[in-house]
Tab-separated table of N, CA and C in Angstrom:
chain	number	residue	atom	x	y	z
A	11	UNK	N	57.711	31.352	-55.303
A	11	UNK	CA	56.841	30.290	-54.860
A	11	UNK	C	57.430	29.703	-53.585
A	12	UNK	N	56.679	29.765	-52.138
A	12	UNK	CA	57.201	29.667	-51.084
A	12	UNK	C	56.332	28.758	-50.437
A	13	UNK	N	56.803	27.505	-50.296
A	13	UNK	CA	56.216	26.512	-49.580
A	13	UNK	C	55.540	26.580	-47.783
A	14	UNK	N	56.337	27.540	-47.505
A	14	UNK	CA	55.881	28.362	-46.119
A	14	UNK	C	54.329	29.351	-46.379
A	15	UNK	N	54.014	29.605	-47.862
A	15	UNK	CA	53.065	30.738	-47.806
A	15	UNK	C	51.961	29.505	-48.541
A	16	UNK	N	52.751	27.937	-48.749
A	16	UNK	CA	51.322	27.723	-49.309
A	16	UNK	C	51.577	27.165	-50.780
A	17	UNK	N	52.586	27.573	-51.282
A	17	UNK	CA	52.409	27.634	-52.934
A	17	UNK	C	53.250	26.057	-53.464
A	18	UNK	N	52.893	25.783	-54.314
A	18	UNK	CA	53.333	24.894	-55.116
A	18	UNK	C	53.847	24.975	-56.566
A	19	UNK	N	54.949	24.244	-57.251
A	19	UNK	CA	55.257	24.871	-58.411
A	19	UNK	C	54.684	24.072	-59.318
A	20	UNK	N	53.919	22.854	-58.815
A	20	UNK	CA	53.375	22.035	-59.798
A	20	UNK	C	52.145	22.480	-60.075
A	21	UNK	N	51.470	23.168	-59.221
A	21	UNK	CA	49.988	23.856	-59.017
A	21	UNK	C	50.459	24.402	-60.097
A	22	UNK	N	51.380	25.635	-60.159
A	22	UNK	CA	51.890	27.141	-60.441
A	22	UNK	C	51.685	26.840	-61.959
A	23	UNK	N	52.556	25.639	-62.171
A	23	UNK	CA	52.774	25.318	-63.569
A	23	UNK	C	51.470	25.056	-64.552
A	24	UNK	N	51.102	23.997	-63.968
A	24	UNK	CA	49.515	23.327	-64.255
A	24	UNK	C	48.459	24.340	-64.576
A	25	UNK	N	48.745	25.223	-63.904
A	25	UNK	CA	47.813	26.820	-63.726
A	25	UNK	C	47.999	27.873	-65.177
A	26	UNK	N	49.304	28.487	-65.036
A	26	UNK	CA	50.038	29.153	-65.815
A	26	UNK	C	49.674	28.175	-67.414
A	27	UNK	N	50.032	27.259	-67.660
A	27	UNK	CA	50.079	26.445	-68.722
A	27	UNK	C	48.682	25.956	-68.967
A	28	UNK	N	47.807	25.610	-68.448
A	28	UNK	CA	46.710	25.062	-68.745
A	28	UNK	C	46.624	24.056	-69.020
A	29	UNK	N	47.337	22.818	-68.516
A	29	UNK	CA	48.029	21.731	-68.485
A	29	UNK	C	47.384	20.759	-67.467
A	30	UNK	N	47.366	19.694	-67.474
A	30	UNK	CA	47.206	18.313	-66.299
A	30	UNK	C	48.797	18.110	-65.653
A	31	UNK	N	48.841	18.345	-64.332
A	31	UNK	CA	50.163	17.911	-63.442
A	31	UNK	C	50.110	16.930	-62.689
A	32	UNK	N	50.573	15.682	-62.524
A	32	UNK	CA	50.439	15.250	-60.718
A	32	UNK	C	51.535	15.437	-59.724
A	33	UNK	N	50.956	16.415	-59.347
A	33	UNK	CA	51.621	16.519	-57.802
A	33	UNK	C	52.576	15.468	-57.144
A	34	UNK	N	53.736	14.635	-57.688
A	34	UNK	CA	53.901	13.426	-56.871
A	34	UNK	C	54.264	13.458	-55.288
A	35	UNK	N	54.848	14.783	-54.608
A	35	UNK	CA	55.169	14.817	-53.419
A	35	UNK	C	53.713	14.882	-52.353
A	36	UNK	N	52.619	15.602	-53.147
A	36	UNK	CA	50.922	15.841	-52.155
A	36	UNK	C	50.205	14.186	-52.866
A	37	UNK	N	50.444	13.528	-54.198
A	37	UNK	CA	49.291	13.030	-54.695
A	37	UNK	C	48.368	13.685	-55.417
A	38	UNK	N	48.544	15.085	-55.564
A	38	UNK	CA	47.209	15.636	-56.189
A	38	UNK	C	47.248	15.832	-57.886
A	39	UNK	N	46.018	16.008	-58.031
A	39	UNK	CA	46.207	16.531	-59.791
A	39	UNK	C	45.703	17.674	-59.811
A	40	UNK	N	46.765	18.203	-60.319
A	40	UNK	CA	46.375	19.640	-60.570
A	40	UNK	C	46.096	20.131	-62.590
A	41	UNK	N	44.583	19.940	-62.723
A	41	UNK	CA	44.098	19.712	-64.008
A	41	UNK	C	43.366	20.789	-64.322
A	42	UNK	N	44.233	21.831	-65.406
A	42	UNK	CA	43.769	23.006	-65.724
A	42	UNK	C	43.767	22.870	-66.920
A	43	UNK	N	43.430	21.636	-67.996
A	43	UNK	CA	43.011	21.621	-69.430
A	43	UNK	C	41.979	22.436	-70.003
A	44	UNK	N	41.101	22.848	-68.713
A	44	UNK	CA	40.272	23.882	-69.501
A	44	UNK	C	40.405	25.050	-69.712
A	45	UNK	N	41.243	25.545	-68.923
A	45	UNK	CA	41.426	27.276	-68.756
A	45	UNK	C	42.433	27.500	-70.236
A	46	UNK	N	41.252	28.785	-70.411
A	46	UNK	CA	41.283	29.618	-71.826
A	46	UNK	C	42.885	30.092	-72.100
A	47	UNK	N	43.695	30.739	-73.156
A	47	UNK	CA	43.525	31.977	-73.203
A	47	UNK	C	45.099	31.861	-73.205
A	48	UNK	N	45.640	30.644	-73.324
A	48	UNK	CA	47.201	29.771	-73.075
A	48	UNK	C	47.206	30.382	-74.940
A	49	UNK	N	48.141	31.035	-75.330
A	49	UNK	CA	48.647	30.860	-76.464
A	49	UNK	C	50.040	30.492	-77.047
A	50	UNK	N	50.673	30.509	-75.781
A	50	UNK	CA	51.760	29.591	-76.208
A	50	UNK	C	52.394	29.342	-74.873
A	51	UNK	N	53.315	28.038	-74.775
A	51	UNK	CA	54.267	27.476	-73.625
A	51	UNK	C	55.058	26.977	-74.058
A	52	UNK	N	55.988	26.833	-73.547
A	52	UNK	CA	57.104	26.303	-73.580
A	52	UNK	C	57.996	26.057	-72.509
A	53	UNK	N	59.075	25.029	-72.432
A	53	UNK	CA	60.173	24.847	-71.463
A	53	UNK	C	61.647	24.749	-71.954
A	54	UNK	N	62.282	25.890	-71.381
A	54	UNK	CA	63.541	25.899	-71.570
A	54	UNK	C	64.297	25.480	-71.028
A	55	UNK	N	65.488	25.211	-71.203
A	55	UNK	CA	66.302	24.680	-70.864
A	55	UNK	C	68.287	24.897	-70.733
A	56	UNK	N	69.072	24.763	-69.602
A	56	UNK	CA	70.725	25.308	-70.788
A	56	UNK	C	70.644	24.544	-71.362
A	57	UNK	N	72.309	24.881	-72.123
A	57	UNK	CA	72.470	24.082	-73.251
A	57	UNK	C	72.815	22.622	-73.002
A	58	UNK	N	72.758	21.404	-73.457
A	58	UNK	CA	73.237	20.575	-72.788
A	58	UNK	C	72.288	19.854	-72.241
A	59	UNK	N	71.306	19.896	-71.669
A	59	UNK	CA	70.407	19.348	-71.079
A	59	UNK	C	69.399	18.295	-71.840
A	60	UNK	N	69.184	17.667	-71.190
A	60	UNK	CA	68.116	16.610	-71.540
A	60	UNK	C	67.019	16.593	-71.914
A	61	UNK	N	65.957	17.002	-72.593
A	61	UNK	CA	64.579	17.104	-72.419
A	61	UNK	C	63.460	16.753	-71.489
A	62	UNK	N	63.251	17.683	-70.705
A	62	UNK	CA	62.308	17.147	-69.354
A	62	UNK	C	60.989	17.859	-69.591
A	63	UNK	N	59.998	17.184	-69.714
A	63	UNK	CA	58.510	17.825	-69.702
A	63	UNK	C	58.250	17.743	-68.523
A	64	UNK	N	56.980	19.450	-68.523
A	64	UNK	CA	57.013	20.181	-67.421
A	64	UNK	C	56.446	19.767	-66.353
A	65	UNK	N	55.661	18.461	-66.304
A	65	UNK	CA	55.632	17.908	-64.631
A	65	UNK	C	56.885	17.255	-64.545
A	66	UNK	N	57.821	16.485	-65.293
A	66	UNK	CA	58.804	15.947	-64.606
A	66	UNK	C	59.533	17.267	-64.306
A	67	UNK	N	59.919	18.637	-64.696
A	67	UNK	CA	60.736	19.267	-64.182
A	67	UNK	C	59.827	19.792	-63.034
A	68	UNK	N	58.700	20.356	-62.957
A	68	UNK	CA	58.385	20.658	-61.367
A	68	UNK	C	57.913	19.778	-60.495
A	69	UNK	N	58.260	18.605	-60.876
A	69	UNK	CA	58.073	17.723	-59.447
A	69	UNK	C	59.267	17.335	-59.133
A	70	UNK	N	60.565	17.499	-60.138
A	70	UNK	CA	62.129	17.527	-59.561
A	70	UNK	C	62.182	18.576	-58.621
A	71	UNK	N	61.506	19.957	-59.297
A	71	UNK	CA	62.118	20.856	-57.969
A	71	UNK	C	61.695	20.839	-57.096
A	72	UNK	N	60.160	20.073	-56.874
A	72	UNK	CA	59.748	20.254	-55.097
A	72	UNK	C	60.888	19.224	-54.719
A	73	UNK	N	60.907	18.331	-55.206
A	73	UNK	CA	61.806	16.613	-54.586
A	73	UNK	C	62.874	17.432	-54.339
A	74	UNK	N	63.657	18.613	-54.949
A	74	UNK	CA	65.250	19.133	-54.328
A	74	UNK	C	65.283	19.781	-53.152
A	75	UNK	N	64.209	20.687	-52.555
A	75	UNK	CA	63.656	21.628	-51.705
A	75	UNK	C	63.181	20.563	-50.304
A	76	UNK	N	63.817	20.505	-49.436
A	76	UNK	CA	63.444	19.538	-48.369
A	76	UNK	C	62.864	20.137	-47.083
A	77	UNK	N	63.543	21.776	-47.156
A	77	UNK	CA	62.892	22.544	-46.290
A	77	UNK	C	61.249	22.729	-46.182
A	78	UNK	N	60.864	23.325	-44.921
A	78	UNK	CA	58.993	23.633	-45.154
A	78	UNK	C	59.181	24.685	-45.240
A	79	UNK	N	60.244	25.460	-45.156
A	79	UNK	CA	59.687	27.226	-46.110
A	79	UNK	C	60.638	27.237	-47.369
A	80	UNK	N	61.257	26.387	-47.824
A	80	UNK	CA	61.539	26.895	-49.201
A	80	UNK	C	61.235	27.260	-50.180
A	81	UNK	N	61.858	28.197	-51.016
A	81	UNK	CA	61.483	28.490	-52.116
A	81	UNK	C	61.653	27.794	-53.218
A	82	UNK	N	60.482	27.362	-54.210
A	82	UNK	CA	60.995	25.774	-55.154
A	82	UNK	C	60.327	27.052	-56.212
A	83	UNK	N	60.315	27.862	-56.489
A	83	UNK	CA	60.354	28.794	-58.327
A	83	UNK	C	60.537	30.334	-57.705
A	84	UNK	N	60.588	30.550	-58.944
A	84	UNK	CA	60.645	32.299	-59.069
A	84	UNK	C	60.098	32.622	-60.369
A	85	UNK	N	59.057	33.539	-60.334
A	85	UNK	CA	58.122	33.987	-61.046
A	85	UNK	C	58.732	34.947	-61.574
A	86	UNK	N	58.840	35.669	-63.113
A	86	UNK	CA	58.564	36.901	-63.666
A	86	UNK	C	57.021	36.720	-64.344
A	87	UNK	N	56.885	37.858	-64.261
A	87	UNK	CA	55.416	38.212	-65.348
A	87	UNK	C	55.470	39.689	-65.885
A	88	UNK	N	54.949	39.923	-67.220
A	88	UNK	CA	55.847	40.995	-67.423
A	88	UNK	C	54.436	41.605	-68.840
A	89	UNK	N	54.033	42.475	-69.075
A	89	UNK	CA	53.087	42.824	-70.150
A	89	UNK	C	54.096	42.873	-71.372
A	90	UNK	N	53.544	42.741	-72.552
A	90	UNK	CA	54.224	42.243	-73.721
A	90	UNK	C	53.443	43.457	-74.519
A	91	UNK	N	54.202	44.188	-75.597
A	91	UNK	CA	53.584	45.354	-76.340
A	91	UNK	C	52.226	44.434	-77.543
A	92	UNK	N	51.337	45.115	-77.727
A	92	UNK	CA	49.953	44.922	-78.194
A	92	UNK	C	50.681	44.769	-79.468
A	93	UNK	N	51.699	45.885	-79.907
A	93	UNK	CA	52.003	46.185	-81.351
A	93	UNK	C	52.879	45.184	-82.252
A	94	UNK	N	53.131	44.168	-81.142
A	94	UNK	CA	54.215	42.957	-81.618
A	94	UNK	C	53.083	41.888	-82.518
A	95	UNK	N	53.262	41.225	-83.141
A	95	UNK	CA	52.203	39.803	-83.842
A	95	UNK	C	52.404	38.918	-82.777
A	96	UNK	N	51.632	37.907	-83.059
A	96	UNK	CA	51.580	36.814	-81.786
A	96	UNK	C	53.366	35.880	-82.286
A	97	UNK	N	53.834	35.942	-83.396
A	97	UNK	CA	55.061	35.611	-83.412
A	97	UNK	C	56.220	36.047	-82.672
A	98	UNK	N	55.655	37.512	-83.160
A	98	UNK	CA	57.205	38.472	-82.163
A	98	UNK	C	56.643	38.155	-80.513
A	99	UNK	N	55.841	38.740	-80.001
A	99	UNK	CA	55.722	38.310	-78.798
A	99	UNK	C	56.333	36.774	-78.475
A	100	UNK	N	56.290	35.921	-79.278
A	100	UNK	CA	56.811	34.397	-78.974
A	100	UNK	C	58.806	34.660	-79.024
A	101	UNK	N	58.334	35.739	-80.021
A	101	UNK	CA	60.402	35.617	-79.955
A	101	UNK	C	60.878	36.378	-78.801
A	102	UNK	N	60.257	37.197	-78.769
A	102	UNK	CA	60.286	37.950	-77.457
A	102	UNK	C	61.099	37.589	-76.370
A	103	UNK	N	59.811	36.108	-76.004
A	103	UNK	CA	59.641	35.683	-74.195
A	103	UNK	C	60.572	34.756	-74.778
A	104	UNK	N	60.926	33.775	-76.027
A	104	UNK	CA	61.064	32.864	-75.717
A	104	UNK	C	62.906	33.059	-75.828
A	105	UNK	N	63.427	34.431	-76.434
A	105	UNK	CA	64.739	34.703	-75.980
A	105	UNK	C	65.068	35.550	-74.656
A	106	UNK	N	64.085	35.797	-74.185
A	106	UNK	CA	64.390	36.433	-72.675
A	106	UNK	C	64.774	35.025	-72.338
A	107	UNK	N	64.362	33.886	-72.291
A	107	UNK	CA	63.900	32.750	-71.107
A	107	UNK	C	65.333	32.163	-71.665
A	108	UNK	N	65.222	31.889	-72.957
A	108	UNK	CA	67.060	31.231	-72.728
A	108	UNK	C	67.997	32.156	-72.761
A	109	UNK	N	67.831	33.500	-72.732
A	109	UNK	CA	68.703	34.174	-71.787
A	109	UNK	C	69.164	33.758	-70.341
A	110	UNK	N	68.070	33.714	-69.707
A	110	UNK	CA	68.041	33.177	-68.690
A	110	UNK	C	68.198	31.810	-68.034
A	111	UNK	N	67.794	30.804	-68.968
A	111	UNK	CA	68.484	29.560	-68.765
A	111	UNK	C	70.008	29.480	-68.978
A	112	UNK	N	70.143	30.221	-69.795
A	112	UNK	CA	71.660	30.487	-69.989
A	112	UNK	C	72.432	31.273	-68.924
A	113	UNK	N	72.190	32.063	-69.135
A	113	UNK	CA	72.809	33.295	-67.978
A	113	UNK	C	72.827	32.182	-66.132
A	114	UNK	N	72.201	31.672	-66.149
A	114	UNK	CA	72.302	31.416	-64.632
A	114	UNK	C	71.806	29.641	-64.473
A	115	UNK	N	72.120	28.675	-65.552
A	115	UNK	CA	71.837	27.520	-65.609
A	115	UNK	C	70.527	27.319	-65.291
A	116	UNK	N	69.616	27.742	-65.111
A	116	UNK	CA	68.073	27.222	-64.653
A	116	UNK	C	67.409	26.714	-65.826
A	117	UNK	N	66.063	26.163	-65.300
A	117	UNK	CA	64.876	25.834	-66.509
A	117	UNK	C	64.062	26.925	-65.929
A	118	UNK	N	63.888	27.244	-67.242
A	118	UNK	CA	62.794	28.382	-67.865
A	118	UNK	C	61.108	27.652	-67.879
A	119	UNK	N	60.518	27.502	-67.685
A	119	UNK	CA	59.105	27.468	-68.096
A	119	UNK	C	57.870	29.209	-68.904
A	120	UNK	N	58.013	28.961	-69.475
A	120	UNK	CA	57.383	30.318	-69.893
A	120	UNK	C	55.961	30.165	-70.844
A	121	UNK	N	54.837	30.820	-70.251
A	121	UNK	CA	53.707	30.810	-71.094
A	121	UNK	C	53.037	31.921	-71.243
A	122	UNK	N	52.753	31.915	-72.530
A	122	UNK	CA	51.591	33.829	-72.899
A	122	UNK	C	50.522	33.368	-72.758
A	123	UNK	N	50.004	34.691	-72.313
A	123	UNK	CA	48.230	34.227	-72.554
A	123	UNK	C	47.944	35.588	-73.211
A	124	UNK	N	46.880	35.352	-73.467
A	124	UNK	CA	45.900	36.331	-74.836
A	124	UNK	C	45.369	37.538	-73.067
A	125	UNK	N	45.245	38.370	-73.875
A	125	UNK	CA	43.989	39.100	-72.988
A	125	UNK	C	42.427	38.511	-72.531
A	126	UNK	N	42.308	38.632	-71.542
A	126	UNK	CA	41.212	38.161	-70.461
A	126	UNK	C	39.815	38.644	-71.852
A	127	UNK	N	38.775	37.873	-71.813
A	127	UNK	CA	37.916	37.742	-72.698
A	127	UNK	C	37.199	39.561	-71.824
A	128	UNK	N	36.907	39.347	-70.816
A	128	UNK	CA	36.156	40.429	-70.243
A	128	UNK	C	37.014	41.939	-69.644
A	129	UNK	N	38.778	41.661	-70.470
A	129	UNK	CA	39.233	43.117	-69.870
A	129	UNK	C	40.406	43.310	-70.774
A	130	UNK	N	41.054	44.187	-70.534
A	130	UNK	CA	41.663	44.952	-71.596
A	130	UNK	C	42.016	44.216	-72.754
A	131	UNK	N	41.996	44.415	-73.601
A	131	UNK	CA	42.428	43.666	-75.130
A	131	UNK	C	43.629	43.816	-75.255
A	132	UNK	N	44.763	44.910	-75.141
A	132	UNK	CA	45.784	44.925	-74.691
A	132	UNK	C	46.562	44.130	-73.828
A	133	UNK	N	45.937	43.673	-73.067
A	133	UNK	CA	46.715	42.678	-72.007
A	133	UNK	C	47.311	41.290	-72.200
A	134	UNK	N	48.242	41.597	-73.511
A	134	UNK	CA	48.706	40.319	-73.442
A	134	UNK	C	50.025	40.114	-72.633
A	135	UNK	N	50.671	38.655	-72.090
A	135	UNK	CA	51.020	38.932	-71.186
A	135	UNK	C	52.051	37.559	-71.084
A	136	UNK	N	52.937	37.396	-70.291
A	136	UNK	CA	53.446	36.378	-70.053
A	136	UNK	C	54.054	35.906	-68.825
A	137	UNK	N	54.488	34.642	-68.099
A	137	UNK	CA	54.497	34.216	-67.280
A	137	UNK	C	56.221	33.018	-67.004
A	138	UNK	N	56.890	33.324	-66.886
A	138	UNK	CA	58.167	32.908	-66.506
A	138	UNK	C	58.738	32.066	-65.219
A	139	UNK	N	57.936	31.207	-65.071
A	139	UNK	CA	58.601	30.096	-63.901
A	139	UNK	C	60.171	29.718	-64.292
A	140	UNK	N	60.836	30.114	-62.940
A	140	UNK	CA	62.237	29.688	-62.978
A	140	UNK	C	62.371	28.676	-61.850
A	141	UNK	N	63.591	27.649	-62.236
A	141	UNK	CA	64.222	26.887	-60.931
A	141	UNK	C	64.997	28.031	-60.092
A	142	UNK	N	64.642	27.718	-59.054
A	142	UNK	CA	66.027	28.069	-57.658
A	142	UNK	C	67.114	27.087	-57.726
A	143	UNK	N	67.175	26.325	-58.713
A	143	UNK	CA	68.484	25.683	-58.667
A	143	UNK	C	68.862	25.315	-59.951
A	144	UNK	N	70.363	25.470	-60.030
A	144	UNK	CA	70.928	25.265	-61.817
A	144	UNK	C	70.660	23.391	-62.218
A	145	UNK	N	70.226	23.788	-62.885
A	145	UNK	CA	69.949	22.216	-63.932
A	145	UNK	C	71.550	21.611	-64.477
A	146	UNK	N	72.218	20.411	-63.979
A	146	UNK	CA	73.423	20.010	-64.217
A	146	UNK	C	72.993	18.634	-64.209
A	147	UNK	N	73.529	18.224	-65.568
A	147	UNK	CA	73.312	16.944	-66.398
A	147	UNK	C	72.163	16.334	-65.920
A	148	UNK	N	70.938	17.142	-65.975
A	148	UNK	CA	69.638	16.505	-65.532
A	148	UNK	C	69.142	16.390	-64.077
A	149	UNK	N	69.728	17.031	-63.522
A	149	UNK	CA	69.802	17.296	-61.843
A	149	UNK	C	69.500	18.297	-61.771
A	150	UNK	N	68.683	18.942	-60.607
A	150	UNK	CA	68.727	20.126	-60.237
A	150	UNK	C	69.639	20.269	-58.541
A	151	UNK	N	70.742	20.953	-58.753
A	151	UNK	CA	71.842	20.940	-57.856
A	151	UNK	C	72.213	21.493	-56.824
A	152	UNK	N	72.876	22.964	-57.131
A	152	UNK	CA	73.661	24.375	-56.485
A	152	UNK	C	72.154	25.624	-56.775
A	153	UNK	N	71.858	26.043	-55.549
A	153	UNK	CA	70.423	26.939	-55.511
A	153	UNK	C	71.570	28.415	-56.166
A	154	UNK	N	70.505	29.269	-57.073
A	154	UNK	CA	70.653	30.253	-57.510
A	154	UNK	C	70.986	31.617	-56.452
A	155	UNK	N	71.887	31.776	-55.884
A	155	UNK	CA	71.794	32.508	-54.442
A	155	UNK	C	72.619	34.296	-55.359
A	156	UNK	N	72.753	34.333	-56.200
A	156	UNK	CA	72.884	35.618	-56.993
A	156	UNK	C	71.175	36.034	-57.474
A	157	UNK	N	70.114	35.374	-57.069
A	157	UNK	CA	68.900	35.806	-57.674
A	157	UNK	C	67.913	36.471	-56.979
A	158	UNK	N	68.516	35.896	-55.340
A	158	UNK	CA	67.785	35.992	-54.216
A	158	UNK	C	68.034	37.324	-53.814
């Protein structure tokens, strides 16, 4: 997510999640309560950390990012096997992601969605917003430069 191409991580989030955000750095609301098809979200976190819901953590990371081309997330998205239950798919993503909060201090944001009503039924799927910067005692700090 590259502020030079346009993108926002509060949009990103709001989008991905199907969630109400406000934007505090534009003012905007970014209100995607209606969009289908969210079967599960969540926000991770390392260990240690505070509990931050997901507009307060992506409106911390635009506020850390001062540059106009920085990068304020990093996306995985990744297809999830059909043959898993909607549980295993949840254990799935949701130990990749504190892998990854772990492995490299970041917050995880991660959400599945079901397959698209009008295309493959197979396509279930998930969505992995990461910080560019390690989360330390509720701060987002030192940018992830082993990711880049």
């Amino acid at each position: 997510m590259s502020r030079s191409k346009g993108h926002s991580a509060t949009a990103a989030a709001a989008y991905r999640s199907g969630e109400r955000i406000v934007c505090e750095k534009h003012g905007r609301v970014h209100d995607y309560t209606r969009r289908r098809g969210v079967v599960s979200a969540s926000v991770v976190l390392p260990d240690g950390s505070a509990r931050l819901s997901r507009g307060k953590l992506w409106n911390a990371a635009e506020r850390a990012e001062r540059r106009k081309n920085s990068c304020v997330a990093r996306e995985l998205m990744f297809s999830l096997p059909v043959e898993l239950s909607p549980d295993g798919r949840r254990s799935v993503v949701d130990r990749m992601a504190k892998h990854l909060a772990e492995r490299h201090g970041v917050a995880v944001d991660y959400v599945i969605h079901a397959p698209p009503e009008d295309g493959d039924p197979r396509n279930h799927h998930a969505h992995l917003l990461m910080t560019t910067r390690r989360l330390v005692n509720g701060e987002l700090k030192d940018k992830t430069r082993e990711l880049d």
